[in-house]
Structure formats: C-alpha cells, structure tokens
Amino acid sequence: MLTSSRVDSRNISSSLEIMEDSKAFASYSKGLIYVGDIFYLREMNDSLDECDIFVLDQRYRIDSNMKILSSCYINDKNDKEDIVRALLKYEEKYPSKWDRSYESMLVEWEVHNYLYSIGYRKDRTTDVDFNNQDEKVYDNVVLKSLLR
C-alpha cells in the first residue's frame, strides 16, 4: 500500500478529476484515463478517443507494475503530472503492493520519452512501466535535478 510519504502533497492546480459512475477512472485536461487489465482495456478500445490514456494494471505481479501505454506521445508536463496523480489515487482507492513515488514516476517517464525521441529501443520506450523495482533507479537526486 502507498505510504503517505510517497504521495505528492503539493498543492498544484490540476485538471484531474476522479470519475464516478464511468468506465474511465479519471479525466485530465485532454481526455479520459482508463485503468484495468488487458481484457478491460481491449473492451474499452472501441470507445478510445485520440487523447485518452490506457494504463495496464499489473499490480498483481511479483514486481507490481502500472504501465502507461503509448506514453511516448504525452509530452505536456501538466498532463504527465495529472496522469501520475491519477495512478496514485487509483492505488489509494484499490490498495495493492504497488509502491512508487510521484517524483520517481515523473523522472522515469522523462527518461523514457527522451530515449524514444532519439530512437533508442522504441520497442521498450513506447510505453512506460512503473514497476516497484525501478523505484530505486529513478528515485535518484542526480536524475531528478537533471530532468526537472
């Protein structure tokens, strides 16, 4: 379960809205955020708008993970922040072993997008995986200062 020290407590204006009575978990400034397993996401695929976000929930794995599909196309800093906040809210609502910090996810996403933009291993940098084991890699003071 997420500890309070992992949750972003800054008071930042956001367009994030948690949806009630909707198939999407949340909305952000450009669209909807769908979170679920592969079967749920396939079912939702027909209703996908261009700016909607699909997040594959793999928190049940040994190395718990949330994977943002096609994350390489999301470049707006505010959108990334809202989407990461939505994942943290999802974890609050549906607790699991998944335990990633707000800052480390933003750093990892920036690294993935940069690597994608230079053509490095596009098969691995198209989507960003926020698995537990990578918390140690991306919760790094040097990386944070370089990318922020």
PDB file of C-alpha atoms in Angstrom:
ATOM      1  CA  MET A   1       0.000   0.000   0.000  1.00  0.00           C
ATOM      2  CA  LEU A   2       1.188   3.513  -0.703  1.00  0.00           C
ATOM      3  CA  THR A   3       2.607   5.318   2.280  1.00  0.00           C
ATOM      4  CA  SER A   4       1.818   8.964   2.859  1.00  0.00           C
ATOM      5  CA  SER A   5       5.440   9.911   2.208  1.00  0.00           C
ATOM      6  CA  ARG A   6       5.069   8.629  -1.367  1.00  0.00           C
ATOM      7  CA  VAL A   7       2.001  10.712  -2.206  1.00  0.00           C
ATOM      8  CA  ASP A   8       2.501  14.116  -3.759  1.00  0.00           C
ATOM      9  CA  SER A   9       1.232  16.561  -1.178  1.00  0.00           C
ATOM     10  CA  ARG A  10       1.992  19.746  -3.097  1.00  0.00           C
ATOM     11  CA  ASN A  11      -0.951  21.976  -3.829  1.00  0.00           C
ATOM     12  CA  ILE A  12      -0.697  22.216  -7.604  1.00  0.00           C
ATOM     13  CA  SER A  13      -3.558  23.268  -9.826  1.00  0.00           C
ATOM     14  CA  SER A  14      -4.732  20.284 -11.771  1.00  0.00           C
ATOM     15  CA  SER A  15      -7.424  19.323 -14.234  1.00  0.00           C
ATOM     16  CA  LEU A  16      -7.519  15.783 -12.823  1.00  0.00           C
ATOM     17  CA  GLU A  17     -10.963  14.562 -11.899  1.00  0.00           C
ATOM     18  CA  ILE A  18     -11.733  11.119 -10.492  1.00  0.00           C
ATOM     19  CA  MET A  19     -14.775   9.790 -12.312  1.00  0.00           C
ATOM     20  CA  GLU A  20     -17.736   8.258 -10.554  1.00  0.00           C
ATOM     21  CA  ASP A  21     -20.198   6.115 -12.494  1.00  0.00           C
ATOM     22  CA  SER A  22     -17.947   5.960 -15.539  1.00  0.00           C
ATOM     23  CA  LYS A  23     -15.917   3.252 -17.251  1.00  0.00           C
ATOM     24  CA  ALA A  24     -12.925   5.600 -17.104  1.00  0.00           C
ATOM     25  CA  PHE A  25     -11.202   6.000 -13.740  1.00  0.00           C
ATOM     26  CA  ALA A  26     -10.384   9.682 -14.192  1.00  0.00           C
ATOM     27  CA  SER A  27     -10.243  12.556 -16.627  1.00  0.00           C
ATOM     28  CA  TYR A  28      -7.495  15.064 -17.310  1.00  0.00           C
ATOM     29  CA  SER A  29      -7.366  18.193 -19.488  1.00  0.00           C
ATOM     30  CA  LYS A  30      -7.312  16.312 -22.803  1.00  0.00           C
ATOM     31  CA  GLY A  31      -9.307  13.137 -22.212  1.00  0.00           C
ATOM     32  CA  LEU A  32     -10.067  10.134 -20.080  1.00  0.00           C
ATOM     33  CA  ILE A  33      -7.801   7.771 -18.155  1.00  0.00           C
ATOM     34  CA  TYR A  34      -8.736   4.091 -18.270  1.00  0.00           C
ATOM     35  CA  VAL A  35      -7.061   1.693 -15.826  1.00  0.00           C
ATOM     36  CA  GLY A  36      -7.509  -2.059 -15.942  1.00  0.00           C
ATOM     37  CA  ASP A  37      -6.261  -5.440 -17.012  1.00  0.00           C
ATOM     38  CA  ILE A  38      -5.665  -6.367 -20.642  1.00  0.00           C
ATOM     39  CA  PHE A  39      -9.213  -7.683 -21.104  1.00  0.00           C
ATOM     40  CA  TYR A  40     -10.791  -4.486 -19.793  1.00  0.00           C
ATOM     41  CA  LEU A  41      -8.559  -2.289 -21.948  1.00  0.00           C
ATOM     42  CA  ARG A  42      -9.371  -4.341 -25.059  1.00  0.00           C
ATOM     43  CA  GLU A  43     -13.064  -3.894 -24.296  1.00  0.00           C
ATOM     44  CA  MET A  44     -12.612  -0.128 -23.926  1.00  0.00           C
ATOM     45  CA  ASN A  45     -10.530   0.169 -27.110  1.00  0.00           C
ATOM     46  CA  ASP A  46     -13.601   0.866 -29.265  1.00  0.00           C
ATOM     47  CA  SER A  47     -14.509   3.922 -27.187  1.00  0.00           C
ATOM     48  CA  LEU A  48     -10.976   5.352 -27.139  1.00  0.00           C
ATOM     49  CA  ASP A  49     -10.531   8.975 -28.187  1.00  0.00           C
ATOM     50  CA  GLU A  50      -7.206  10.213 -29.532  1.00  0.00           C
ATOM     51  CA  CYS A  51      -6.107  11.741 -26.210  1.00  0.00           C
ATOM     52  CA  ASP A  52      -7.482   9.062 -23.885  1.00  0.00           C
ATOM     53  CA  ILE A  53      -4.917   7.183 -21.802  1.00  0.00           C
ATOM     54  CA  PHE A  54      -4.777   3.437 -21.234  1.00  0.00           C
ATOM     55  CA  VAL A  55      -2.993   2.167 -18.131  1.00  0.00           C
ATOM     56  CA  LEU A  56      -2.393  -1.557 -17.839  1.00  0.00           C
ATOM     57  CA  ASP A  57      -2.815  -2.602 -14.207  1.00  0.00           C
ATOM     58  CA  GLN A  58      -0.243  -5.291 -13.465  1.00  0.00           C
ATOM     59  CA  ARG A  59      -0.072  -4.721  -9.730  1.00  0.00           C
ATOM     60  CA  TYR A  60      -0.841  -8.395  -9.051  1.00  0.00           C
ATOM     61  CA  ARG A  61       2.571  -9.451 -10.446  1.00  0.00           C
ATOM     62  CA  ILE A  62       5.545 -10.274  -8.230  1.00  0.00           C
ATOM     63  CA  ASP A  63       7.082  -6.956  -9.329  1.00  0.00           C
ATOM     64  CA  SER A  64       3.907  -4.835  -9.163  1.00  0.00           C
ATOM     65  CA  ASN A  65       3.539  -2.542 -12.140  1.00  0.00           C
ATOM     66  CA  MET A  66       1.352   0.098 -13.760  1.00  0.00           C
ATOM     67  CA  LYS A  67       2.102   0.542 -17.472  1.00  0.00           C
ATOM     68  CA  ILE A  68       1.037   3.643 -19.390  1.00  0.00           C
ATOM     69  CA  LEU A  69       0.540   2.559 -22.981  1.00  0.00           C
ATOM     70  CA  SER A  70       1.913   4.851 -25.708  1.00  0.00           C
ATOM     71  CA  SER A  71       3.299   7.206 -23.067  1.00  0.00           C
ATOM     72  CA  CYS A  72       5.889   8.441 -25.582  1.00  0.00           C
ATOM     73  CA  TYR A  73       3.190  10.623 -27.193  1.00  0.00           C
ATOM     74  CA  ILE A  74       2.424  12.505 -23.976  1.00  0.00           C
ATOM     75  CA  ASN A  75       4.838  15.397 -23.658  1.00  0.00           C
ATOM     76  CA  ASP A  76       2.970  18.052 -21.697  1.00  0.00           C
ATOM     77  CA  LYS A  77       4.353  18.277 -18.144  1.00  0.00           C
ATOM     78  CA  ASN A  78       0.951  19.091 -16.608  1.00  0.00           C
ATOM     79  CA  ASP A  79      -0.668  16.125 -18.347  1.00  0.00           C
ATOM     80  CA  LYS A  80       2.044  13.781 -17.063  1.00  0.00           C
ATOM     81  CA  GLU A  81       1.602  15.131 -13.536  1.00  0.00           C
ATOM     82  CA  ASP A  82      -2.173  14.648 -13.689  1.00  0.00           C
ATOM     83  CA  ILE A  83      -1.845  11.111 -15.020  1.00  0.00           C
ATOM     84  CA  VAL A  84       0.663  10.175 -12.315  1.00  0.00           C
ATOM     85  CA  ARG A  85      -1.651  11.684  -9.687  1.00  0.00           C
ATOM     86  CA  ALA A  86      -4.483   9.554 -11.108  1.00  0.00           C
ATOM     87  CA  LEU A  87      -2.366   6.422 -10.670  1.00  0.00           C
ATOM     88  CA  LEU A  88      -1.659   7.346  -7.054  1.00  0.00           C
ATOM     89  CA  LYS A  89      -5.385   7.954  -6.466  1.00  0.00           C
ATOM     90  CA  TYR A  90      -6.159   4.602  -8.078  1.00  0.00           C
ATOM     91  CA  GLU A  91      -3.755   2.950  -5.650  1.00  0.00           C
ATOM     92  CA  GLU A  92      -5.434   4.740  -2.734  1.00  0.00           C
ATOM     93  CA  LYS A  93      -8.851   3.517  -3.861  1.00  0.00           C
ATOM     94  CA  TYR A  94      -7.703  -0.027  -4.723  1.00  0.00           C
ATOM     95  CA  PRO A  95      -4.673  -0.756  -2.482  1.00  0.00           C
ATOM     96  CA  SER A  96      -2.030  -3.261  -3.539  1.00  0.00           C
ATOM     97  CA  LYS A  97       1.691  -3.981  -3.158  1.00  0.00           C
ATOM     98  CA  TRP A  98       2.475  -1.371  -5.811  1.00  0.00           C
ATOM     99  CA  ASP A  99       4.607   1.368  -4.246  1.00  0.00           C
ATOM    100  CA  ARG A 100       6.033   4.117  -6.442  1.00  0.00           C
ATOM    101  CA  SER A 101       6.676   7.759  -5.608  1.00  0.00           C
ATOM    102  CA  TYR A 102       5.288  10.677  -7.570  1.00  0.00           C
ATOM    103  CA  GLU A 103       8.737  12.108  -8.339  1.00  0.00           C
ATOM    104  CA  SER A 104      10.336   8.826  -9.419  1.00  0.00           C
ATOM    105  CA  MET A 105       7.496   8.152 -11.866  1.00  0.00           C
ATOM    106  CA  LEU A 106       7.863  11.590 -13.446  1.00  0.00           C
ATOM    107  CA  VAL A 107      11.631  11.092 -13.761  1.00  0.00           C
ATOM    108  CA  GLU A 108      11.210   7.654 -15.309  1.00  0.00           C
ATOM    109  CA  TRP A 109       8.640   8.983 -17.781  1.00  0.00           C
ATOM    110  CA  GLU A 110      11.007  11.792 -18.843  1.00  0.00           C
ATOM    111  CA  VAL A 111      13.845   9.301 -19.363  1.00  0.00           C
ATOM    112  CA  HIS A 112      11.605   7.009 -21.435  1.00  0.00           C
ATOM    113  CA  ASN A 113      10.353   9.885 -23.594  1.00  0.00           C
ATOM    114  CA  TYR A 114      13.876  11.171 -24.191  1.00  0.00           C
ATOM    115  CA  LEU A 115      15.134   7.723 -25.192  1.00  0.00           C
ATOM    116  CA  TYR A 116      12.138   7.272 -27.501  1.00  0.00           C
ATOM    117  CA  SER A 117      12.757  10.668 -29.111  1.00  0.00           C
ATOM    118  CA  ILE A 118      16.314   9.698 -30.060  1.00  0.00           C
ATOM    119  CA  GLY A 119      15.130   6.355 -31.413  1.00  0.00           C
ATOM    120  CA  TYR A 120      16.626   4.222 -28.673  1.00  0.00           C
ATOM    121  CA  ARG A 121      14.864   0.859 -28.304  1.00  0.00           C
ATOM    122  CA  LYS A 122      11.443   2.113 -29.315  1.00  0.00           C
ATOM    123  CA  ASP A 123      10.055  -1.352 -28.567  1.00  0.00           C
ATOM    124  CA  ARG A 124      10.859  -0.679 -24.895  1.00  0.00           C
ATOM    125  CA  THR A 125      10.406   3.086 -24.651  1.00  0.00           C
ATOM    126  CA  THR A 126       6.980   3.500 -26.305  1.00  0.00           C
ATOM    127  CA  ASP A 127       5.278   2.630 -23.006  1.00  0.00           C
ATOM    128  CA  VAL A 128       6.460   3.469 -19.505  1.00  0.00           C
ATOM    129  CA  ASP A 129       6.372   0.760 -16.828  1.00  0.00           C
ATOM    130  CA  PHE A 130       6.154   1.960 -13.244  1.00  0.00           C
ATOM    131  CA  ASN A 131       7.195  -1.294 -11.608  1.00  0.00           C
ATOM    132  CA  ASN A 132       8.273  -1.425  -7.974  1.00  0.00           C
ATOM    133  CA  GLN A 133      11.862  -2.492  -8.674  1.00  0.00           C
ATOM    134  CA  ASP A 134      12.540   0.685 -10.672  1.00  0.00           C
ATOM    135  CA  GLU A 135      11.735   2.949  -7.713  1.00  0.00           C
ATOM    136  CA  LYS A 136      15.361   2.689  -6.571  1.00  0.00           C
ATOM    137  CA  VAL A 137      16.673   3.539 -10.050  1.00  0.00           C
ATOM    138  CA  TYR A 138      14.537   6.637 -10.633  1.00  0.00           C
ATOM    139  CA  ASP A 139      14.376   7.969  -7.071  1.00  0.00           C
ATOM    140  CA  ASN A 140      17.786   9.480  -7.710  1.00  0.00           C
ATOM    141  CA  VAL A 141      18.796  13.015  -6.725  1.00  0.00           C
ATOM    142  CA  VAL A 142      21.088  13.479  -9.748  1.00  0.00           C
ATOM    143  CA  LEU A 143      18.469  12.285 -12.249  1.00  0.00           C
ATOM    144  CA  LYS A 144      15.813  14.468 -10.619  1.00  0.00           C
ATOM    145  CA  SER A 145      17.990  17.577 -10.818  1.00  0.00           C
ATOM    146  CA  LEU A 146      18.930  16.889 -14.448  1.00  0.00           C
ATOM    147  CA  LEU A 147      15.349  16.385 -15.581  1.00  0.00           C
ATOM    148  CA  ARG A 148      13.435  18.967 -13.539  1.00  0.00           C
TER     149      ARG A 148
END
